[in-house]
CSV table of C-alpha atoms in Angstrom, one decimal:
chain,number,residue,atom,x,y,z
A,108,MET,CA,30.2,-177.1,-108.3
A,109,SER,CA,27.6,-175.2,-110.3
A,110,ARG,CA,24.9,-176.5,-108.0
A,111,GLU,CA,26.9,-175.4,-105.0
A,112,ILE,CA,27.2,-171.9,-106.3
A,113,LEU,CA,23.5,-171.6,-106.9
A,114,THR,CA,22.9,-172.9,-103.3
A,115,VAL,CA,25.2,-170.3,-101.8
A,116,VAL,CA,23.6,-167.5,-103.8
A,117,GLU,CA,20.1,-168.6,-102.7
A,118,VAL,CA,20.9,-169.1,-99.0
A,119,VAL,CA,22.8,-165.8,-98.6
A,120,SER,CA,20.3,-163.8,-100.6
A,121,ASN,CA,17.4,-165.1,-98.4
A,122,GLU,CA,19.2,-164.9,-95.0
A,123,LYS,CA,20.9,-161.5,-95.5
A,124,GLY,CA,18.4,-159.7,-97.7
A,125,VAL,CA,21.0,-159.0,-100.4
A,126,SER,CA,20.0,-159.3,-104.0
A,127,ARG,CA,20.9,-162.4,-106.0
A,128,GLU,CA,22.7,-160.3,-108.5
A,129,ALA,CA,25.0,-158.8,-105.9
A,130,ILE,CA,25.9,-162.3,-104.6
A,131,PHE,CA,26.6,-163.5,-108.2
A,132,GLU,CA,28.9,-160.5,-108.7
A,133,ALA,CA,30.6,-161.3,-105.4
A,134,MET,CA,31.2,-164.9,-106.5
A,135,GLU,CA,32.6,-163.8,-109.8
A,136,GLN,CA,35.0,-161.5,-108.0
A,137,ALA,CA,36.0,-164.3,-105.7
A,138,LEU,CA,36.7,-166.7,-108.6
A,139,VAL,CA,38.8,-164.0,-110.3
A,140,ALA,CA,40.8,-163.5,-107.1
A,141,ALA,CA,41.3,-167.3,-106.6
A,142,THR,CA,42.4,-167.7,-110.3
A,143,LYS,CA,45.0,-165.0,-110.0
A,144,LYS,CA,46.3,-166.5,-106.7
A,145,LYS,CA,46.6,-170.0,-108.3
A,146,PHE,CA,48.0,-169.2,-111.8
A,147,TYR,CA,49.1,-165.5,-111.9
A,148,GLU,CA,50.2,-164.7,-108.4
A,149,HIS,CA,53.3,-162.8,-109.6
A,150,ASP,CA,51.9,-161.5,-112.9
A,151,GLU,CA,49.9,-158.4,-113.6
A,152,VAL,CA,46.9,-159.6,-115.5
A,153,ASP,CA,43.2,-158.7,-116.0
A,154,LEU,CA,40.6,-161.5,-115.7
A,155,ARG,CA,36.9,-161.8,-115.9
A,156,VAL,CA,34.6,-164.6,-114.7
A,157,SER,CA,31.1,-164.9,-116.0
A,158,ILE,CA,28.6,-167.1,-114.1
A,159,ASP,CA,25.4,-168.3,-115.8
A,160,ARG,CA,22.6,-167.1,-113.5
A,161,LYS,CA,20.4,-170.1,-114.4
A,162,THR,CA,22.8,-173.1,-114.4
A,163,GLY,CA,25.6,-171.9,-112.2
A,164,GLU,CA,28.2,-172.8,-114.8
A,165,TYR,CA,31.0,-170.3,-115.2
A,166,ASP,CA,33.7,-169.4,-117.7
A,167,THR,CA,37.0,-167.5,-117.2
A,168,PHE,CA,38.5,-165.0,-119.6
A,169,ARG,CA,41.8,-163.2,-119.7
A,170,VAL,CA,41.4,-159.6,-120.8
A,171,TRP,CA,43.6,-157.1,-122.8
A,172,THR,CA,42.9,-153.5,-123.7
A,173,VAL,CA,44.0,-152.4,-127.3
A,174,VAL,CA,46.2,-149.4,-127.1
A,175,ALA,CA,48.5,-147.3,-129.5
A,176,ASP,CA,52.0,-148.6,-129.9
A,177,GLU,CA,53.5,-145.7,-128.0
A,178,ASP,CA,51.2,-146.4,-125.0
A,179,HIS,CA,52.0,-150.1,-124.9
A,180,GLU,CA,53.6,-150.2,-121.5
A,181,MET,CA,51.9,-153.1,-119.7
A,182,PRO,CA,52.0,-156.2,-121.9
A,183,GLY,CA,50.1,-158.3,-119.4
A,184,LEU,CA,47.2,-155.9,-119.6
A,185,GLN,CA,47.5,-154.3,-123.0
A,186,ASP,CA,47.8,-155.3,-126.7
A,187,ALA,CA,49.7,-153.0,-129.1
A,188,ILE,CA,47.4,-152.1,-132.1
A,189,SER,CA,50.3,-153.1,-134.5
A,190,ASP,CA,50.2,-156.7,-133.2
A,191,LEU,CA,46.5,-157.2,-134.2
A,192,ASP,CA,44.5,-157.3,-137.3
A,193,PRO,CA,43.5,-153.7,-138.0
A,194,THR,CA,40.3,-154.8,-139.8
A,195,LYS,CA,39.0,-156.4,-136.5
A,196,TRP,CA,40.4,-154.2,-133.8
A,197,LYS,CA,40.7,-150.5,-132.9
A,198,ILE,CA,42.3,-148.5,-130.1
A,199,GLY,CA,40.1,-148.8,-127.0
A,200,ASP,CA,38.7,-152.2,-127.8
A,201,VAL,CA,38.8,-155.0,-125.2
A,202,ARG,CA,40.1,-158.4,-126.3
A,203,GLU,CA,39.2,-161.5,-124.3
A,204,GLU,CA,40.6,-165.0,-124.5
A,205,GLN,CA,38.9,-167.9,-122.6
A,206,ILE,CA,41.2,-169.8,-120.2
A,207,PRO,CA,40.6,-172.8,-118.0
A,208,SER,CA,38.4,-172.2,-115.0
A,209,ILE,CA,39.4,-173.3,-111.5
A,210,GLU,CA,37.1,-175.3,-109.4
A,211,PHE,CA,35.0,-173.6,-106.7
A,212,GLY,CA,37.2,-175.2,-104.0
A,213,ARG,CA,38.3,-174.2,-100.5
A,214,ILE,CA,40.4,-171.1,-101.6
A,215,ALA,CA,37.6,-169.8,-103.8
A,216,ALA,CA,35.0,-170.4,-101.1
A,217,GLN,CA,37.1,-168.6,-98.5
A,218,ILE,CA,37.6,-165.6,-100.8
A,219,ALA,CA,33.9,-165.7,-101.8
A,220,LYS,CA,33.0,-165.6,-98.1
A,221,GLN,CA,35.1,-162.5,-97.6
A,222,VAL,CA,33.7,-160.8,-100.6
A,223,ILE,CA,30.1,-161.7,-99.7
A,224,VAL,CA,30.5,-160.4,-96.2
A,225,GLN,CA,31.8,-157.1,-97.6
A,226,LYS,CA,28.9,-157.0,-100.0
A,227,ILE,CA,26.5,-157.6,-97.2
A,228,ARG,CA,28.0,-154.7,-95.2
A,229,GLU,CA,27.8,-152.4,-98.2
A,230,ALA,CA,24.2,-153.4,-98.8
A,231,GLU,CA,23.3,-152.8,-95.1
A,232,ARG,CA,25.0,-149.4,-95.2
A,233,ALA,CA,23.1,-148.6,-98.4
A,234,MET,CA,19.8,-149.6,-96.7
A,235,VAL,CA,20.6,-147.4,-93.7
A,236,ALA,CA,21.6,-144.5,-96.0
A,237,ASP,CA,18.4,-144.8,-98.0
A,238,GLU,CA,16.3,-144.9,-94.8
A,239,TYR,CA,17.9,-141.8,-93.2
A,240,ALA,CA,18.7,-139.7,-96.3
A,241,GLU,CA,15.4,-137.9,-96.2
A,242,ARG,CA,15.7,-137.3,-92.5
A,243,VAL,CA,18.7,-134.9,-92.6
A,244,GLY,CA,17.9,-131.9,-90.5
A,245,GLU,CA,15.5,-133.8,-88.3
A,246,LEU,CA,15.8,-134.6,-84.6
A,247,ILE,CA,17.1,-138.1,-84.0
A,248,TYR,CA,16.7,-140.0,-80.7
A,249,GLY,CA,19.0,-142.7,-79.5
A,250,GLU,CA,20.9,-144.3,-76.7
A,251,VAL,CA,24.7,-144.0,-76.0
A,252,LYS,CA,26.2,-147.3,-77.0
A,253,LYS,CA,29.9,-146.7,-76.4
A,254,GLN,CA,32.5,-144.1,-76.3
A,255,THR,CA,35.3,-143.8,-78.8
A,256,LYS,CA,38.5,-141.7,-78.8
A,257,ASP,CA,36.8,-138.7,-80.5
A,258,GLY,CA,33.1,-139.1,-79.8
A,259,PHE,CA,30.2,-141.4,-79.0
A,260,ILE,CA,28.4,-144.2,-80.9
A,261,ILE,CA,24.6,-143.7,-80.6
A,262,ASP,CA,22.3,-146.7,-81.0
A,263,LEU,CA,19.3,-145.5,-83.1
A,264,GLY,CA,17.6,-148.9,-83.2
A,265,ASN,CA,17.0,-151.3,-86.2
A,266,ASN,CA,20.8,-151.9,-86.6
A,267,ALA,CA,21.4,-148.2,-87.3
A,268,GLU,CA,24.1,-146.3,-85.4
A,269,GLY,CA,24.9,-142.6,-85.4
A,270,TYR,CA,28.2,-140.9,-84.5
A,271,LEU,CA,28.3,-137.9,-82.3
A,272,ALA,CA,31.8,-136.3,-82.5
A,273,ARG,CA,33.1,-134.4,-79.6
A,274,GLU,CA,33.3,-131.2,-81.6
A,275,GLU,CA,29.6,-131.6,-82.4
A,276,MET,CA,28.7,-131.8,-78.7
A,277,ILE,CA,27.8,-129.0,-76.4
A,278,PRO,CA,31.0,-128.0,-74.5
A,279,ARG,CA,31.4,-129.6,-71.0
A,280,GLU,CA,28.3,-131.9,-71.4
A,281,VAL,CA,28.9,-135.4,-70.2
A,282,LEU,CA,27.3,-138.5,-71.8
A,283,ARG,CA,27.2,-142.0,-70.2
A,284,ALA,CA,26.4,-145.4,-71.5
A,285,LYS,CA,22.7,-146.2,-71.9
A,286,GLN,CA,21.9,-142.4,-71.6
A,287,ARG,CA,19.1,-141.2,-73.9
A,288,VAL,CA,20.3,-138.6,-76.4
A,289,THR,CA,18.6,-136.1,-78.7
A,290,ALA,CA,20.7,-134.8,-81.7
A,291,ILE,CA,20.3,-133.5,-85.2
A,292,LEU,CA,21.1,-135.6,-88.2
A,293,PHE,CA,23.3,-133.3,-90.3
A,294,SER,CA,24.8,-135.7,-92.8
A,295,VAL,CA,24.6,-139.2,-94.2
A,296,ASN,CA,27.9,-140.7,-95.3
A,297,ARG,CA,27.4,-143.2,-98.2
A,298,ASP,CA,31.1,-144.0,-98.5
A,299,GLY,CA,32.4,-147.3,-97.2
A,300,ARG,CA,34.7,-145.7,-94.6
A,301,GLY,CA,34.0,-143.8,-91.4
A,302,ALA,CA,30.8,-143.2,-89.5
A,303,GLN,CA,27.6,-143.2,-91.6
A,304,LEU,CA,25.0,-141.2,-89.8
A,305,LEU,CA,26.6,-138.0,-88.5
A,306,LEU,CA,24.9,-136.3,-85.5
A,307,SER,CA,25.3,-132.9,-83.9
A,308,ARG,CA,24.0,-131.1,-80.8
A,309,SER,CA,26.0,-127.9,-81.4
A,310,ARG,CA,24.8,-126.7,-84.8
A,311,PRO,CA,22.1,-124.0,-85.3
A,312,GLU,CA,19.9,-126.7,-87.0
A,313,MET,CA,19.6,-128.4,-83.6
A,314,LEU,CA,18.1,-125.2,-82.1
A,315,ILE,CA,15.7,-124.8,-85.1
A,316,ALA,CA,14.5,-128.4,-84.8
A,317,LEU,CA,13.9,-128.1,-81.1
A,318,MET,CA,11.9,-124.9,-81.6
A,319,ARG,CA,9.9,-126.5,-84.3
A,320,LYS,CA,9.1,-129.4,-81.9
A,321,GLU,CA,8.1,-127.1,-78.9
A,322,VAL,CA,6.2,-124.4,-80.8
A,323,PRO,CA,3.2,-125.7,-82.7
A,324,GLU,CA,2.9,-122.4,-84.6
A,325,ILE,CA,6.2,-123.1,-86.3
A,326,SER,CA,5.2,-126.6,-87.4
A,327,GLU,CA,2.0,-125.2,-88.7
A,328,GLU,CA,4.0,-122.5,-90.6
A,329,ILE,CA,2.1,-119.6,-88.9
A,330,ILE,CA,5.5,-118.6,-87.6
A,331,GLU,CA,8.6,-118.9,-89.8
A,332,ILE,CA,12.2,-119.4,-88.7
A,333,LYS,CA,14.5,-117.2,-90.8
A,334,GLY,CA,17.8,-118.0,-89.2
A,335,ALA,CA,19.7,-119.0,-86.1
A,336,ALA,CA,23.2,-118.5,-84.6
A,337,ARG,CA,24.7,-120.3,-81.6
A,338,GLN,CA,27.5,-120.3,-79.2
A,339,PRO,CA,26.7,-123.8,-78.0
A,340,GLY,CA,25.8,-124.2,-74.3
A,341,VAL,CA,26.2,-120.4,-73.7
A,342,ARG,CA,23.9,-118.2,-75.9
A,343,ALA,CA,22.0,-118.3,-79.1
A,344,LYS,CA,19.8,-116.1,-81.3
A,345,ILE,CA,16.9,-117.2,-83.5
A,346,ALA,CA,15.1,-115.0,-86.0
A,347,VAL,CA,11.4,-115.5,-86.5
A,348,LYS,CA,8.7,-114.0,-88.6
A,349,THR,CA,4.9,-114.2,-88.2
A,350,ASN,CA,2.7,-115.0,-91.2
A,351,ASP,CA,-0.4,-114.0,-89.2
A,352,HIS,CA,-0.2,-110.5,-87.8
A,353,ARG,CA,-2.6,-111.5,-85.0
A,354,ILE,CA,0.1,-113.8,-83.7
A,355,ASP,CA,3.0,-112.4,-81.6
A,356,ALA,CA,5.9,-114.4,-82.9
A,357,VAL,CA,8.2,-113.8,-79.9
A,358,GLY,CA,5.5,-114.5,-77.3
A,359,ALA,CA,4.5,-117.7,-79.1
A,360,CYS,CA,8.1,-118.9,-79.1
A,361,ILE,CA,8.7,-118.1,-75.5
A,362,GLY,CA,5.4,-119.6,-74.3
A,363,MET,CA,3.3,-118.8,-71.3
A,364,ARG,CA,5.6,-118.1,-68.4
A,365,GLY,CA,8.5,-119.1,-70.6
A,366,THR,CA,7.6,-122.8,-70.7
A,367,ARG,CA,8.4,-123.4,-74.4
A,368,ILE,CA,11.8,-121.7,-74.5
A,369,GLN,CA,12.7,-123.2,-71.1
A,370,ALA,CA,12.1,-126.7,-72.5
A,371,VAL,CA,14.6,-125.9,-75.4
A,372,GLN,CA,17.1,-124.4,-73.0
A,373,GLN,CA,17.0,-127.4,-70.8
A,374,GLU,CA,17.8,-129.7,-73.7
A,375,LEU,CA,20.7,-127.4,-74.7
A,376,GLU,CA,22.3,-127.5,-71.2
A,377,GLY,CA,20.9,-124.1,-70.2
A,378,GLU,CA,21.9,-122.2,-73.3
A,379,ARG,CA,20.4,-118.7,-73.2
A,380,ILE,CA,18.1,-118.1,-76.3
A,381,ASP,CA,17.2,-114.7,-77.7
A,382,VAL,CA,14.2,-114.6,-80.0
A,383,VAL,CA,14.6,-111.9,-82.6
A,384,ILE,CA,12.0,-110.4,-84.9
A,385,TRP,CA,13.1,-110.8,-88.5
A,386,SER,CA,12.7,-107.9,-90.9
A,387,ASP,CA,13.3,-107.4,-94.6
A,388,ASP,CA,14.8,-104.0,-93.7
A,389,PRO,CA,18.5,-104.9,-92.9
A,390,ALA,CA,18.9,-101.9,-90.5
A,391,GLN,CA,15.8,-102.9,-88.5
A,392,TYR,CA,16.9,-106.6,-88.5
A,393,ILE,CA,20.4,-105.7,-87.2
A,394,ALA,CA,18.9,-103.4,-84.5
A,395,SER,CA,16.6,-106.3,-83.3
A,396,ALA,CA,19.5,-108.7,-83.4
A,397,LEU,CA,21.6,-106.5,-81.1
A,398,GLU,CA,18.9,-106.3,-78.4
A,399,PRO,CA,18.8,-105.6,-75.5
A,400,ALA,CA,21.1,-102.8,-76.5
A,401,ASP,CA,19.5,-99.5,-77.7
A,402,VAL,CA,21.0,-98.6,-81.1
A,403,SER,CA,21.3,-94.9,-81.9
A,404,GLY,CA,22.0,-95.2,-85.7
A,405,ILE,CA,23.0,-97.7,-88.4
A,406,VAL,CA,24.9,-96.9,-91.6
A,407,LEU,CA,24.7,-99.8,-94.1
A,408,ASP,CA,27.0,-100.8,-96.9
A,409,GLU,CA,24.9,-103.4,-98.6
A,410,ASP,CA,27.5,-104.1,-101.3
A,411,ALA,CA,30.2,-105.0,-98.7
A,412,HIS,CA,27.6,-106.5,-96.4
A,413,SER,CA,28.8,-104.4,-93.5
A,414,ALA,CA,27.3,-101.9,-91.1
A,415,ASP,CA,28.5,-99.2,-88.8
A,416,ILE,CA,26.4,-99.4,-85.6
A,417,ILE,CA,26.3,-96.1,-83.6
A,418,PHE,CA,25.5,-95.8,-79.9
A,419,ALA,CA,24.8,-92.7,-77.8
A,420,ALA,CA,26.2,-94.1,-74.6
A,421,SER,CA,29.0,-96.4,-73.6
A,422,ASP,CA,26.8,-98.6,-71.5
A,423,GLN,CA,24.6,-99.3,-74.6
A,424,LEU,CA,27.8,-100.1,-76.6
A,425,ALA,CA,29.0,-102.5,-73.9
A,426,ARG,CA,25.5,-104.2,-73.8
A,427,ALA,CA,25.6,-104.6,-77.6
A,428,ILE,CA,29.0,-106.2,-77.5
A,429,GLY,CA,28.0,-108.5,-74.7
A,430,THR,CA,30.2,-110.7,-72.5
A,431,GLN,CA,33.4,-111.6,-74.4
A,432,GLY,CA,31.7,-110.3,-77.6
A,433,GLN,CA,28.9,-112.9,-77.6
A,434,ASN,CA,26.1,-110.6,-78.5
A,435,VAL,CA,27.7,-108.8,-81.4
A,436,ARG,CA,29.2,-112.0,-82.7
A,437,LEU,CA,25.9,-113.9,-82.8
A,438,ALA,CA,24.1,-110.8,-84.2
A,439,SER,CA,26.7,-110.7,-87.0
A,440,GLU,CA,26.3,-114.4,-87.7
A,441,LEU,CA,22.5,-114.2,-87.7
A,442,THR,CA,22.2,-111.2,-90.0
A,443,GLY,CA,25.1,-111.9,-92.3
A,444,TYR,CA,26.5,-108.4,-91.8
A,445,ARG,CA,30.0,-107.5,-90.5
A,446,LEU,CA,29.2,-105.1,-87.7
A,447,ASP,CA,31.5,-102.2,-86.6
A,448,MET,CA,30.4,-100.8,-83.2
A,449,MET,CA,31.2,-97.2,-82.1
A,450,LEU,CA,30.0,-94.3,-80.1
A,451,GLU,CA,28.6,-91.2,-81.7
A,452,ASP,CA,31.7,-89.1,-81.0
A,453,GLU,CA,33.9,-91.7,-82.6
A,454,TYR,CA,31.7,-91.9,-85.6
A,455,ARG,CA,31.6,-88.1,-86.1
A,456,ALA,CA,35.4,-88.0,-85.8
A,457,ARG,CA,35.8,-90.7,-88.3
A,458,GLN,CA,33.4,-89.0,-90.7
A,459,GLN,CA,35.3,-85.8,-90.4
A,460,SER,CA,38.5,-87.6,-91.1
A,461,GLU,CA,37.1,-89.3,-94.1
A,462,SER,CA,35.5,-86.1,-95.4
A,463,GLN,CA,38.8,-84.3,-95.1
A,464,GLN,CA,40.5,-87.1,-97.1
A,465,TYR,CA,38.0,-86.5,-99.9
A,466,VAL,CA,38.4,-82.8,-99.7
A,467,ASP,CA,42.2,-83.2,-100.0
A,468,LEU,CA,41.7,-85.6,-102.9
A,469,PHE,CA,39.6,-83.1,-104.9
A,470,ILE,CA,41.9,-80.2,-104.2
A,471,GLN,CA,45.0,-82.1,-105.3
A,472,ARG,CA,43.6,-84.0,-108.4
A,473,LEU,CA,41.0,-81.5,-109.7
A,474,GLU,CA,43.1,-78.4,-108.8
A,475,ILE,CA,40.2,-76.6,-107.2
A,476,GLU,CA,39.8,-74.4,-104.1
A,477,GLU,CA,39.0,-75.9,-100.7
A,478,ASP,CA,35.5,-74.3,-100.6
A,479,LEU,CA,34.5,-76.0,-103.8
A,480,ALA,CA,36.1,-79.3,-102.7
A,481,THR,CA,34.2,-79.1,-99.4
A,482,ALA,CA,31.0,-78.4,-101.3
A,483,LEU,CA,31.5,-81.5,-103.4
A,484,VAL,CA,32.0,-83.7,-100.3
A,485,GLU,CA,28.9,-82.2,-98.6
A,486,LEU,CA,27.0,-83.0,-101.8
A,487,GLY,CA,28.0,-86.6,-101.4
A,488,PHE,CA,30.9,-87.1,-103.8
A,489,THR,CA,33.6,-89.5,-102.6
A,490,SER,CA,35.5,-90.4,-105.8
A,491,LEU,CA,36.8,-88.9,-109.1
A,492,GLU,CA,34.6,-91.3,-111.1
A,493,GLU,CA,31.4,-89.9,-109.4
A,494,VAL,CA,32.5,-86.3,-110.2
A,495,ALA,CA,33.3,-87.3,-113.8
A,496,PHE,CA,30.1,-89.2,-114.8
A,497,VAL,CA,27.1,-88.0,-112.8
A,498,PRO,CA,24.6,-85.8,-114.7
A,499,ALA,CA,25.7,-82.2,-114.9
A,500,GLU,CA,22.5,-81.0,-113.3
A,501,THR,CA,23.7,-82.6,-110.0
A,502,PHE,CA,26.2,-79.7,-109.6
A,503,HIS,CA,23.5,-77.0,-109.8
A,504,GLU,CA,23.0,-77.4,-106.1
A,505,ILE,CA,26.4,-75.8,-105.6
A,506,GLU,CA,26.1,-72.0,-105.6
A,507,GLY,CA,28.2,-70.2,-108.2
A,508,LEU,CA,28.9,-73.0,-110.7
A,509,ASP,CA,28.0,-72.3,-114.3
A,510,ASP,CA,27.7,-74.8,-117.1
A,511,ASP,CA,31.2,-74.1,-118.4
A,512,THR,CA,32.8,-74.5,-115.0
A,513,ILE,CA,30.9,-77.8,-114.5
A,514,ALA,CA,32.0,-79.1,-117.9
A,515,ALA,CA,35.7,-78.2,-117.1
A,516,LEU,CA,35.4,-79.8,-113.7
A,517,GLN,CA,34.1,-83.1,-115.1
A,518,ALA,CA,36.7,-83.1,-117.9
A,519,ARG,CA,39.5,-82.8,-115.3
A,520,ALA,CA,37.8,-85.6,-113.2
A,521,LYS,CA,37.6,-87.9,-116.3
A,522,ASP,CA,41.3,-87.3,-117.1
A,523,ALA,CA,42.4,-87.9,-113.5
A,524,ALA,CA,40.2,-91.1,-113.2
A,525,LEU,CA,41.6,-92.4,-116.5
A,526,ALA,CA,45.2,-91.8,-115.4
A,527,ASP,CA,44.5,-93.7,-112.2
A,528,GLU,CA,43.0,-96.6,-114.1
A,529,LEU,CA,46.0,-96.8,-116.5
A,530,LEU,CA,48.4,-96.7,-113.6
A,531,GLN,CA,46.5,-99.5,-111.8
A,532,GLN,CA,46.5,-101.7,-114.9
A,533,GLU,CA,50.3,-101.2,-115.4
A,534,SER,CA,50.9,-102.3,-111.8
A,535,ILE,CA,48.7,-105.5,-112.0
A,536,GLN,CA,50.7,-108.7,-112.2
A,537,ASP,CA,49.5,-111.9,-113.9
A,538,PRO,CA,48.9,-114.9,-111.7
A,539,SER,CA,51.8,-117.2,-111.3
A,540,GLU,CA,51.8,-120.5,-113.2
A,541,GLU,CA,51.6,-122.3,-109.8
A,542,LEU,CA,48.5,-120.3,-108.9
A,543,LEU,CA,46.9,-121.0,-112.2
A,544,ALA,CA,47.5,-124.7,-111.7
A,545,LEU,CA,46.0,-124.8,-108.2
A,546,GLU,CA,43.3,-127.5,-107.9
A,547,GLY,CA,39.8,-125.9,-107.7
A,548,LEU,CA,40.8,-122.4,-108.9
A,549,ASP,CA,39.5,-121.5,-112.3
A,550,ARG,CA,41.4,-119.1,-114.6
A,551,ASP,CA,39.0,-116.1,-114.3
A,552,LEU,CA,39.1,-116.2,-110.5
A,553,ALA,CA,42.9,-116.5,-110.6
A,554,PHE,CA,43.2,-113.3,-112.6
A,555,ASN,CA,40.7,-111.6,-110.3
A,556,LEU,CA,42.8,-112.5,-107.4
A,557,ALA,CA,46.0,-111.3,-109.1
A,558,ALA,CA,44.3,-108.0,-109.8
A,559,HIS,CA,44.0,-107.6,-106.0
A,560,GLY,CA,47.6,-108.5,-105.3
A,561,ILE,CA,47.2,-112.3,-104.8
A,562,VAL,CA,49.6,-113.5,-107.4
A,563,THR,CA,51.2,-116.6,-105.9
A,564,VAL,CA,50.0,-119.7,-104.0
A,565,ASP,CA,51.8,-118.3,-100.9
A,566,ASP,CA,49.9,-115.0,-101.3
A,567,LEU,CA,46.6,-117.0,-101.3
A,568,ALA,CA,47.7,-119.1,-98.3
A,569,ASP,CA,48.2,-115.9,-96.3
A,570,GLN,CA,44.6,-114.8,-96.9
A,571,ALA,CA,41.6,-115.3,-94.5
A,572,VAL,CA,38.2,-116.5,-95.7
A,573,GLY,CA,36.8,-113.0,-95.1
A,574,ASP,CA,39.4,-111.5,-97.4
A,575,LEU,CA,38.3,-113.7,-100.4
A,576,GLU,CA,34.6,-113.1,-99.5
A,577,ASP,CA,35.3,-109.4,-100.0
A,578,LEU,CA,36.4,-110.2,-103.5
A,579,GLY,CA,33.1,-112.0,-104.2
A,580,VAL,CA,34.2,-115.6,-103.5
A,581,ASP,CA,31.6,-117.7,-101.6
A,582,THR,CA,32.6,-118.9,-98.1
A,583,ALA,CA,32.9,-122.6,-98.9
A,584,THR,CA,35.0,-122.0,-102.0
A,585,ALA,CA,37.2,-119.5,-100.2
A,586,GLY,CA,37.9,-122.0,-97.4
A,587,LYS,CA,38.8,-124.8,-99.8
A,588,LEU,CA,41.1,-122.7,-101.9
A,589,ILE,CA,43.0,-121.4,-98.8
A,590,MET,CA,43.4,-124.8,-97.3
A,591,LYS,CA,44.6,-126.1,-100.7
A,592,ALA,CA,47.1,-123.3,-100.9
A,593,ARG,CA,48.3,-124.1,-97.4
A,594,GLU,CA,49.0,-127.8,-98.1
A,595,SER,CA,52.7,-126.9,-98.8
A,596,TRP,CA,53.0,-125.6,-95.2
A,597,PHE,CA,52.5,-129.2,-93.9
A,598,ASN,CA,54.6,-131.1,-96.4
């Protein structure tokens, strides 16, 4: 039987391209399974088979793990430390005892075949994964092999298959058997389950890869792509920057008579593509992203990553928003800013309302006249903390304030700000035990959430991703935490 084992290993290794060691390991697993089936079918035991790689001879061992007496719950798999010689054994050791080996007969051969086939599949998957791992983000070309319930299997050649899920397709596009398909490889799944090479035609990376293919200046890095946003099959925006000021980035991307951009649009089922000039000035970048609308003014809040966009006329506002909000939605996704669109009259009214709120705050909390409160707001003050801690010279721009008045004003502001801080701390609740125990949520973040009123798991489940982003949580983490908190909704 030892010679038979060596023969099987040699033949399978040569025919299937699987390493000899992988086949030996599969044979050992098969012999373990066959031994359990024959002698220990109803017992919980741990076995090990060791095959000599040169002779094919093999030995079988029964295995126990040494544990503390209080942990001795599975006698078939464990030895209590008190039952062994303490000079030879310690907790955590593995004790083995050789037992008779079964022959490599029909049952062992059948199990070995199953294990070997599985090993071959795993090896083939690993080979495909290794081949395509460095091609993530590239365009992949294939042929539709067959349709599944939720997508299409794409034959990529050389025994490799990609999976194009319906949600990764351009809406309303139709694929047929044998049809040639271009897609982006966005992920390689190394796990043993599910599709391995995951393809997409709807992601921004698809647009970027197609532009790189059609515009030589991008491949040569004369023009740089800084970002892209898509509503697949409808409209997209791509931001570009030239590294050579003699080159018109937009003109190069569009091509003579639009030939380059039309080739990309044709591949994307007629998707309209806006080429936007990137700028390191956020306001300029946002204005470019909102074209063809004419922006009258932009007020940025870089800390909150938001911007108020002001328009002089309603037709420009409508153009900026676009059909069903396409233009502003894509511009927001492209720039990374939350965009609030409004007309000049609306913006002035809001500013006046906000200014009056600050005036009322200073009148009430600092016990000052309306004229002085208005002067503080006009000087740019919007909080008690600002009044309390800016340099005293800042107030010299307000007529009629001497140093003593300034000192008294700042002292009142400090007292009022401190009182607000103490009141806020008293109202803050600690996070619930359930929230602290939530998988993926660390303690510091839990207390940060509680400080903003998110005290329980249900509170967290009620949040949107954007709410947590406002608290400094990155998008991926926010999504995972919210979905984890919502698990109880589906149980």
